[in-house]
Amino acid sequence: MALDVNDVVPEVARPFLARAGGMLIGSRWVRDTSAGELAVEHPGDGSVLTSVALAGPAEVDQAVEVAQQAFRRWSGVSPTQRAAVLFRLADLMERHALELATLESLDVGKPILTTRMIDVPFTIDTLRYNAGWATKLTGEAYELAGHGGLVSAQTVRQPLGIVAAIVPWNFPLLQAVMKVSAALAAGCVVILKPSELTPLTALRLGELGIEAGLPPGVFQVLPGRGDVAGEALVTHPGVHKVSFTGSGTVGRHVAHRCVETFKRVTLELGGKSPNIVFADADLPRAIAGSAQAIFFNAGQVCYAGSRLYVEDAVYDEVVEGIVAIAGRMTPGMPLEEGTDIGPLVSARQRERVLAYVQTAADEGARVLCGGHALDRPGYHVAPTIIADVREDMTVMREEVFGPVLCVSRFARQNDVIASANASRYGLAAGVWTRDGRKAQTVARALRAGTVWINQYHTIDPHMPFGGWGESGWGREFGRAGVEAYTETKSIAMRL
Ligand code: NAD
């Protein structure tokens, strides 16, 4: 039975939910669409928060047409002015931080403490960081060695054009802003397609973008199904670049589609990240950090430390410590202050996660704790720890995207490096040891885009982030993340 939305929605989020529903094309909020509407559900109790219009190919065509004009205008706006608008947007987000955090918690199901303390402030930091790059992108100057010393050359970085940003549901606002702010700073224009499960903060961001002074069509928001709106965007000949974050299966499909029209493409995909605890580590920190590495956001994190390798001598102590933490975690409703671990985003995701645990048990692994749904409203899965795993087991090879940790023991450094690298993914890794030389040696030997030493989860807009292997192509954050929205042009002048 659908619950009354007013029972769960705090006052701060009600005005937006009451008016939300249209997609942003140009400066218009469009409700009449070719692709119908979708109810937006609160994972905490299944109540319907609102419904939003879904984009189909016709709306994608309209948005691309508007974007073409907008690009001509925006790419001519001075970098200082572009930065100024983005800084204004950051200020507006700060002013509406509680509203954004509340909408994100309602939409994704993540604890309000997390969205207030992490998602929203970090997103605003990211926006300001990328805004700063608008005025700092440069080319290089060369004195060419040949040509009788008569040719002077330079490179300039120019915006790619129209960007389709396609994002998943686990960090909807952050993923959107990472892409949108980098692309706009570089002088591109963006059509954002949020996940069909979590469109709310993307739509609110669209409103704030207009208020901040983004010209019409520079930033458009088209909620829609992946196989309809997403497909229309990635196949549209007018789109120059696709920046995609999501699963490997869809990422592979998107890459194939992009090749057909030679679109530029960045892919941020899944992971099965190893986290290695050596016997000489600061164990209390390693235990707490390793629990956090998998249970943060109920494990719905691309770089979650889902494969834990513990050195023999401390295996029992570490595993017992993490099992104890799992037992103390407080599941709860997303908007309750005391909630440590919220529900998963959907019933489908819960069933998917539980099926992985069952497969692990069928293949001979031992479930130490959890492994079941919680008997309470929402799509909760108990924090789960699985031991006696082998590298060839399904749960060790595939991304579960839930609060499920696989633990195994190791005896030798080279063996654990080989095990850690025996994955087709390569997004992130953790190393816990007091021995600095060992930490650096292992970090360099791991096939991963990011390695954390004596910590996990440190993501910062200064640090390029992205994957090796099947975890993706390209980097977001840092200078590289903004340059990814530019092309290099060489200009040579005869003196
Ligand atoms: P998903 O691949 O199912 O969907 C991601 C986005 O792609 C959604 O907006 C979806 O509508 C869209 N999409 C689906 N089919 C499409 C198509 N044919 N063409 C174009 N777009 C299409 O992923 P998800 O379930 O939303 O998110 C979870 C996945 O995202 C996990 O695998 C996770 O690891 C990954 N992820 C990666 C990162 C990273 O930075 N590497 C960050 C967050 C999440």
XYZ file of C-alpha atoms and ligand atoms in Angstrom:
539
model
C 0.000 0.000 0.000
C 1.403 3.420 -0.936
C 2.081 5.553 2.124
C 1.198 9.217 2.452
C 4.222 11.128 1.256
C 3.700 13.828 3.890
C 4.457 11.244 6.577
C 8.049 10.978 5.406
C 8.929 14.249 3.692
C 10.186 17.097 5.889
C 9.010 20.616 5.201
C 12.302 21.645 3.562
C 11.764 19.249 0.645
C 8.025 19.635 0.119
C 7.908 22.734 -2.105
C 10.277 21.173 -4.635
C 8.461 17.835 -4.635
C 5.169 19.666 -5.149
C 6.432 21.469 -8.258
C 8.882 18.844 -9.620
C 7.948 16.725 -12.570
C 9.066 18.438 -15.756
C 12.363 17.985 -17.557
C 14.546 20.973 -18.345
C 14.872 21.689 -22.085
C 16.347 25.108 -22.832
C 14.805 27.249 -20.117
C 11.440 25.418 -20.170
C 10.147 22.780 -17.803
C 8.511 20.268 -20.122
C 5.917 17.797 -18.833
C 4.256 16.593 -22.019
C 6.582 13.997 -23.396
C 6.625 11.101 -25.771
C 7.884 8.662 -23.123
C 5.439 8.994 -20.229
C 6.105 9.478 -16.528
C 7.779 7.541 -13.774
C 6.934 7.404 -10.069
C 9.895 8.263 -7.825
C 9.975 5.954 -4.832
C 11.447 6.445 -1.346
C 13.542 3.325 -0.595
C 12.912 3.779 3.138
C 9.299 2.634 2.937
C 8.255 2.424 -0.691
C 6.180 5.611 -0.596
C 5.866 7.567 -3.833
C 7.578 10.969 -3.540
C 6.496 12.426 -6.874
C 6.478 11.496 -10.522
C 8.663 12.879 -13.258
C 8.314 13.155 -17.005
C 10.598 10.840 -18.962
C 12.448 11.932 -22.063
C 12.183 9.992 -25.289
C 14.047 10.421 -28.579
C 11.910 13.461 -29.509
C 12.937 15.320 -26.348
C 16.576 14.331 -26.857
C 16.405 15.774 -30.385
C 14.955 19.024 -29.022
C 17.568 19.268 -26.294
C 20.444 18.693 -28.739
C 19.068 21.376 -31.060
C 18.856 23.856 -28.176
C 22.345 22.821 -27.024
C 23.810 23.625 -30.429
C 22.801 27.277 -30.111
C 23.747 27.347 -26.442
C 27.218 26.030 -27.230
C 27.880 28.828 -29.688
C 26.994 31.292 -26.928
C 28.670 29.606 -23.936
C 31.949 28.824 -25.671
C 32.236 32.557 -26.373
C 31.680 33.535 -22.741
C 34.970 34.490 -21.106
C 36.473 31.914 -18.740
C 36.192 34.432 -15.898
C 32.467 34.782 -16.512
C 32.004 31.028 -16.792
C 33.765 30.590 -13.467
C 31.660 33.343 -11.896
C 28.392 31.609 -12.813
C 29.666 28.298 -11.464
C 30.784 29.921 -8.209
C 27.291 31.457 -7.917
C 25.806 28.010 -8.411
C 28.024 26.686 -5.615
C 26.824 29.482 -3.311
C 23.214 28.654 -4.133
C 23.804 24.981 -3.427
C 25.290 25.929 -0.085
C 22.219 28.021 0.708
C 19.996 25.050 -0.158
C 22.287 22.399 1.330
C 19.727 20.934 3.740
C 17.105 20.710 1.025
C 19.537 18.981 -1.345
C 20.672 16.559 1.373
C 17.074 15.751 2.273
C 16.072 15.161 -1.349
C 19.106 12.930 -1.867
C 18.341 10.868 1.243
C 14.694 10.512 0.260
C 15.593 9.485 -3.277
C 18.558 7.151 -2.696
C 17.796 5.952 0.832
C 21.173 6.982 2.235
C 21.371 8.261 5.828
C 20.791 11.991 6.205
C 24.008 12.281 8.212
C 25.904 11.063 5.137
C 24.192 13.347 2.648
C 24.517 16.363 4.971
C 28.120 15.766 6.008
C 29.548 14.141 2.874
C 27.506 14.157 -0.341
C 26.428 17.780 -0.403
C 29.537 19.536 1.003
C 31.847 17.417 -1.122
C 29.751 18.120 -4.195
C 30.011 21.866 -3.543
C 33.800 21.574 -3.077
C 33.987 19.737 -6.389
C 31.977 22.418 -8.138
C 34.232 25.189 -6.817
C 37.351 23.206 -7.687
C 36.230 22.679 -11.281
C 35.035 26.275 -11.586
C 38.605 27.353 -10.821
C 39.878 25.475 -13.874
C 37.825 27.634 -16.241
C 40.509 30.320 -16.008
C 43.511 28.005 -15.912
C 43.279 25.783 -18.967
C 46.207 26.571 -21.219
C 48.018 25.227 -24.210
C 51.762 25.199 -24.801
C 54.083 27.281 -26.964
C 56.881 25.761 -29.069
C 59.772 27.088 -31.057
C 59.925 24.518 -33.845
C 63.405 23.173 -34.454
C 63.081 22.885 -38.233
C 61.661 25.230 -40.851
C 64.648 27.569 -40.676
C 63.526 28.778 -37.264
C 60.733 30.620 -39.036
C 57.708 28.822 -37.628
C 56.320 29.451 -34.183
C 53.722 26.993 -32.907
C 51.312 26.679 -30.051
C 48.537 24.427 -28.836
C 45.190 25.660 -27.600
C 42.601 23.696 -25.683
C 39.108 24.129 -27.035
C 35.790 22.856 -25.684
C 34.532 19.648 -27.282
C 30.957 20.826 -27.710
C 27.808 19.058 -26.569
C 28.252 16.589 -23.735
C 25.818 13.871 -22.667
C 26.395 13.148 -18.968
C 24.826 9.846 -17.897
C 24.946 9.001 -14.199
C 23.908 6.187 -11.837
C 21.864 6.256 -8.643
C 24.412 5.810 -5.852
C 25.748 9.404 -5.689
C 23.336 11.197 -8.014
C 24.143 14.799 -7.120
C 27.898 14.331 -6.841
C 28.134 12.358 -10.095
C 26.082 14.985 -11.878
C 28.091 17.933 -10.575
C 31.461 16.244 -11.204
C 30.635 15.983 -14.870
C 28.558 19.111 -15.373
C 30.957 21.493 -13.645
C 34.048 20.133 -15.416
C 32.339 20.326 -18.807
C 30.901 23.814 -18.265
C 34.229 25.101 -16.946
C 35.865 23.854 -20.148
C 33.278 25.716 -22.248
C 31.087 22.744 -23.198
C 27.326 22.506 -22.735
C 25.700 19.536 -21.021
C 22.610 17.391 -21.281
C 22.381 15.432 -18.024
C 20.489 12.160 -17.846
C 20.085 11.070 -14.244
C 19.266 7.495 -13.307
C 15.588 6.700 -13.654
C 15.671 5.689 -9.970
C 17.032 9.011 -8.653
C 16.202 12.109 -10.704
C 15.357 14.556 -7.899
C 18.598 16.386 -7.094
C 19.502 16.586 -10.794
C 16.245 18.433 -11.454
C 16.792 20.732 -8.458
C 20.308 21.404 -9.767
C 18.736 22.445 -13.073
C 16.611 25.014 -11.255
C 19.592 26.346 -9.333
C 21.618 26.563 -12.553
C 19.027 28.906 -14.046
C 18.972 30.970 -10.849
C 22.769 31.195 -10.930
C 22.622 32.672 -14.437
C 23.481 29.787 -16.755
C 22.145 30.797 -20.177
C 19.236 28.684 -21.525
C 20.346 25.357 -22.944
C 23.817 25.386 -21.404
C 22.717 22.830 -18.823
C 19.646 20.696 -19.538
C 18.238 17.842 -17.472
C 16.438 14.929 -19.097
C 15.298 12.148 -16.789
C 14.646 9.028 -18.776
C 15.147 5.320 -19.126
C 18.604 4.195 -20.085
C 17.488 2.175 -23.068
C 15.381 5.075 -24.366
C 16.763 8.512 -23.431
C 20.275 7.208 -22.707
C 20.355 5.313 -25.974
C 19.066 8.340 -27.906
C 21.814 10.507 -26.414
C 24.701 8.165 -27.069
C 23.626 7.537 -30.669
C 22.778 11.169 -31.488
C 25.134 12.536 -34.146
C 24.947 16.006 -32.574
C 26.474 14.861 -29.274
C 30.272 15.183 -29.195
C 31.138 13.464 -25.949
C 29.546 10.973 -23.572
C 30.636 10.992 -19.970
C 29.186 7.833 -18.494
C 29.222 6.441 -14.973
C 27.503 3.128 -14.370
C 27.802 -0.604 -14.711
C 30.291 -2.398 -16.908
C 27.558 -4.050 -18.949
C 25.984 -0.751 -19.931
C 29.386 0.941 -20.196
C 30.534 -1.600 -22.773
C 27.358 -1.022 -24.776
C 27.794 2.766 -24.549
C 31.410 2.481 -25.729
C 30.328 0.477 -28.794
C 27.668 3.047 -29.592
C 30.145 5.913 -29.252
C 32.570 4.263 -31.645
C 29.923 4.344 -34.382
C 30.035 8.151 -34.466
C 33.563 8.516 -33.007
C 32.263 10.365 -29.978
C 34.733 11.022 -27.229
C 33.830 8.889 -24.213
C 34.774 8.666 -20.565
C 33.675 5.557 -18.678
C 33.605 5.259 -14.891
C 32.495 1.694 -14.267
C 32.362 -0.893 -11.543
C 34.941 -2.383 -9.238
C 35.848 -5.316 -7.021
C 38.451 -3.511 -5.002
C 40.989 -5.354 -2.839
C 41.810 -4.117 0.651
C 44.969 -5.608 2.193
C 45.709 -5.714 5.926
C 49.265 -6.646 6.893
C 50.067 -8.015 10.347
C 52.113 -4.907 11.205
C 49.182 -2.538 10.627
C 47.608 -0.362 13.304
C 44.885 -2.959 13.782
C 42.129 -0.901 15.430
C 42.377 1.631 12.577
C 42.604 -1.086 9.947
C 39.560 -2.899 11.358
C 37.416 0.238 11.562
C 38.618 1.454 8.149
C 38.013 -1.893 6.473
C 34.465 -2.059 7.851
C 33.836 1.449 6.586
C 35.391 0.513 3.232
C 32.575 -1.939 2.560
C 29.606 -0.742 4.606
C 29.616 2.979 3.700
C 26.462 3.738 1.673
C 25.424 0.104 2.293
C 28.200 -1.026 -0.048
C 26.647 0.784 -3.017
C 29.965 2.391 -3.872
C 31.935 1.674 -7.041
C 35.257 1.563 -5.175
C 33.953 -0.344 -2.101
C 36.657 -2.490 -0.509
C 34.753 -5.710 -1.160
C 37.693 -8.168 -1.170
C 39.530 -8.108 2.145
C 42.891 -9.906 2.350
C 44.275 -10.326 5.875
C 47.743 -11.638 6.781
C 47.616 -14.983 8.613
C 48.921 -13.804 11.981
C 46.116 -11.280 12.510
C 43.347 -12.882 10.453
C 41.145 -13.960 13.367
C 41.493 -10.660 15.212
C 40.670 -8.569 12.133
C 37.724 -10.684 11.040
C 36.272 -10.808 14.560
C 36.645 -7.035 14.801
C 34.770 -6.396 11.550
C 32.038 -8.906 12.414
C 31.590 -7.046 15.734
C 31.279 -3.701 13.935
C 28.746 -5.194 11.497
C 26.698 -6.373 14.482
C 26.709 -2.914 16.072
C 25.580 -1.017 12.973
C 22.172 0.616 13.291
C 19.947 0.131 10.280
C 17.241 2.706 9.979
C 15.181 5.098 7.971
C 17.269 7.463 5.833
C 16.058 10.600 7.573
C 16.632 9.310 11.124
C 19.756 10.886 12.624
C 20.952 7.654 14.287
C 20.916 5.539 11.120
C 24.322 4.019 10.275
C 23.192 1.970 7.329
C 20.201 2.720 5.148
C 18.178 0.542 2.809
C 19.383 -0.416 -0.636
C 18.012 1.695 -3.450
C 15.340 -0.728 -4.673
C 13.727 -4.105 -4.124
C 15.514 -5.302 -7.263
C 18.910 -4.320 -5.878
C 18.144 -6.108 -2.586
C 17.204 -9.319 -4.432
C 20.324 -9.060 -6.572
C 22.581 -8.719 -3.522
C 20.928 -11.591 -1.664
C 21.243 -13.805 -4.747
C 25.026 -13.202 -4.717
C 25.199 -14.302 -1.065
C 23.226 -17.450 -1.857
C 25.508 -18.232 -4.802
C 28.549 -17.800 -2.544
C 27.090 -20.267 -0.042
C 26.224 -22.702 -2.861
C 29.807 -22.480 -4.137
C 31.171 -23.419 -0.699
C 31.820 -20.094 1.091
C 30.837 -19.564 4.744
C 28.550 -16.679 5.728
C 29.886 -15.333 9.039
C 27.157 -12.753 9.582
C 24.243 -11.149 7.763
C 23.241 -12.594 4.421
C 19.568 -11.798 4.827
C 17.050 -9.008 4.384
C 15.991 -7.151 7.515
C 12.423 -7.539 8.687
C 11.566 -3.843 8.572
C 10.236 -1.352 6.026
C 12.574 -0.565 3.139
C 15.054 -2.639 1.221
C 17.569 -3.352 3.981
C 20.210 -6.066 3.779
C 22.103 -6.933 6.979
C 25.856 -6.197 6.817
C 27.286 -9.447 5.500
C 30.721 -11.046 5.824
C 31.688 -14.120 3.852
C 34.754 -16.261 4.596
C 36.400 -19.298 3.010
C 36.215 -17.699 -0.398
C 38.284 -18.698 -3.418
C 39.373 -16.377 -6.232
C 37.248 -18.318 -8.732
C 33.989 -17.843 -6.807
C 31.336 -15.649 -8.377
C 31.210 -13.343 -5.350
C 34.953 -12.710 -5.650
C 34.814 -11.944 -9.364
C 31.644 -9.901 -9.773
C 30.583 -6.579 -8.315
C 27.820 -7.126 -5.730
C 27.093 -3.454 -5.002
C 25.760 -4.114 -1.533
C 27.037 -4.514 2.059
C 28.823 -7.800 1.355
C 32.468 -8.340 2.311
C 34.543 -11.339 1.199
C 37.532 -12.143 3.419
C 40.515 -14.358 2.732
C 43.897 -14.860 4.354
C 47.389 -14.619 2.909
C 50.913 -15.526 3.979
C 53.236 -13.753 1.529
C 53.354 -10.254 0.056
C 53.775 -11.465 -3.526
C 50.853 -13.840 -3.181
C 48.509 -11.147 -1.963
C 49.562 -8.804 -4.776
C 48.821 -11.572 -7.286
C 45.422 -12.262 -5.697
C 44.545 -8.566 -5.529
C 45.411 -8.143 -9.194
C 43.514 -11.267 -10.268
C 40.467 -9.215 -11.175
C 39.273 -7.763 -14.440
C 38.509 -4.566 -12.544
C 41.046 -2.009 -11.323
C 39.300 0.895 -9.683
C 40.815 1.235 -6.197
C 42.660 -0.644 -3.457
C 43.615 -0.283 0.206
C 46.864 -1.186 1.991
C 47.255 -1.168 5.780
C 50.769 -1.419 7.241
C 53.155 0.601 9.445
C 56.010 -0.171 7.059
C 56.234 2.761 4.634
C 58.483 0.982 2.173
C 56.170 -2.027 2.023
C 53.165 0.265 1.592
C 54.737 2.061 -1.356
C 55.977 -1.168 -2.965
C 52.561 -2.790 -2.779
C 50.776 0.399 -3.897
C 52.919 0.542 -7.016
C 52.366 -3.151 -7.772
C 48.558 -2.978 -7.610
C 46.585 -2.538 -10.802
C 44.214 0.176 -9.667
C 43.443 3.801 -10.448
C 43.656 4.803 -6.772
C 45.479 3.164 -3.845
C 44.822 4.267 -0.285
C 47.424 3.629 2.405
C 46.228 3.341 6.027
C 42.868 4.798 5.023
C 40.069 4.122 2.618
C 37.586 6.375 0.806
C 39.702 9.531 0.448
C 38.283 11.079 -2.674
C 39.263 14.649 -3.444
C 38.652 16.831 -6.484
C 42.422 17.452 -6.729
C 43.117 13.723 -7.215
C 42.324 12.185 -10.618
C 39.916 9.283 -10.162
C 39.186 6.460 -12.560
C 39.814 2.861 -13.355
C 42.197 0.428 -14.950
C 40.950 -2.574 -16.896
C 37.173 -3.023 -16.908
C 36.723 -0.235 -14.354
C 36.733 2.264 -17.155
C 38.409 4.728 -19.476
C 39.688 8.151 -18.554
C 39.809 10.170 -15.371
C 37.528 12.561 -13.542
C 38.758 15.190 -11.052
C 42.033 17.061 -11.224
C 43.266 18.884 -14.305
C 42.748 15.686 -16.320
C 39.048 15.680 -15.439
C 38.498 19.119 -17.010
C 40.851 18.605 -19.953
C 38.747 15.551 -20.819
C 36.140 18.016 -22.145
C 38.585 19.693 -24.522
C 40.331 18.970 -27.799
C 43.880 20.075 -28.459
C 44.459 22.202 -31.527
C 47.933 22.926 -32.902
C 48.448 26.302 -34.544
C 51.611 27.003 -36.491
C 52.509 30.496 -37.724
C 55.200 31.448 -40.191
C 57.095 34.398 -38.866
P 23.642 1.281 -14.893
O 24.768 0.985 -15.807
O 22.496 0.359 -14.871
O 23.035 2.731 -15.239
C 23.839 3.881 -15.251
C 23.180 4.928 -16.120
O 23.175 4.456 -17.472
C 21.719 5.203 -15.768
O 21.445 6.573 -15.906
C 20.967 4.405 -16.823
O 19.686 4.916 -17.093
C 21.877 4.579 -18.022
N 21.706 3.586 -19.093
C 21.215 2.336 -19.000
N 21.172 1.758 -20.227
C 21.662 2.677 -21.115
C 21.890 2.677 -22.522
N 21.570 1.628 -23.281
N 22.422 3.780 -23.078
C 22.755 4.854 -22.332
N 22.552 4.918 -20.992
C 22.014 3.831 -20.383
O 24.277 1.470 -13.450
P 23.521 1.733 -12.073
O 22.889 0.454 -11.648
O 22.681 2.945 -12.182
O 24.759 2.110 -11.111
C 25.550 1.167 -10.507
C 26.838 0.964 -11.268
O 27.532 2.211 -11.404
C 27.796 0.054 -10.544
O 28.355 -0.863 -11.456
C 28.868 1.004 -10.025
O 30.115 0.414 -9.807
C 28.899 2.036 -11.088
N 29.505 3.286 -10.578
C 30.779 3.604 -10.953
C 31.397 4.749 -10.446
C 32.816 5.137 -10.836
O 33.199 6.284 -10.617
N 33.615 4.244 -11.383
C 30.705 5.555 -9.551
C 29.421 5.203 -9.191
C 28.824 4.049 -9.713
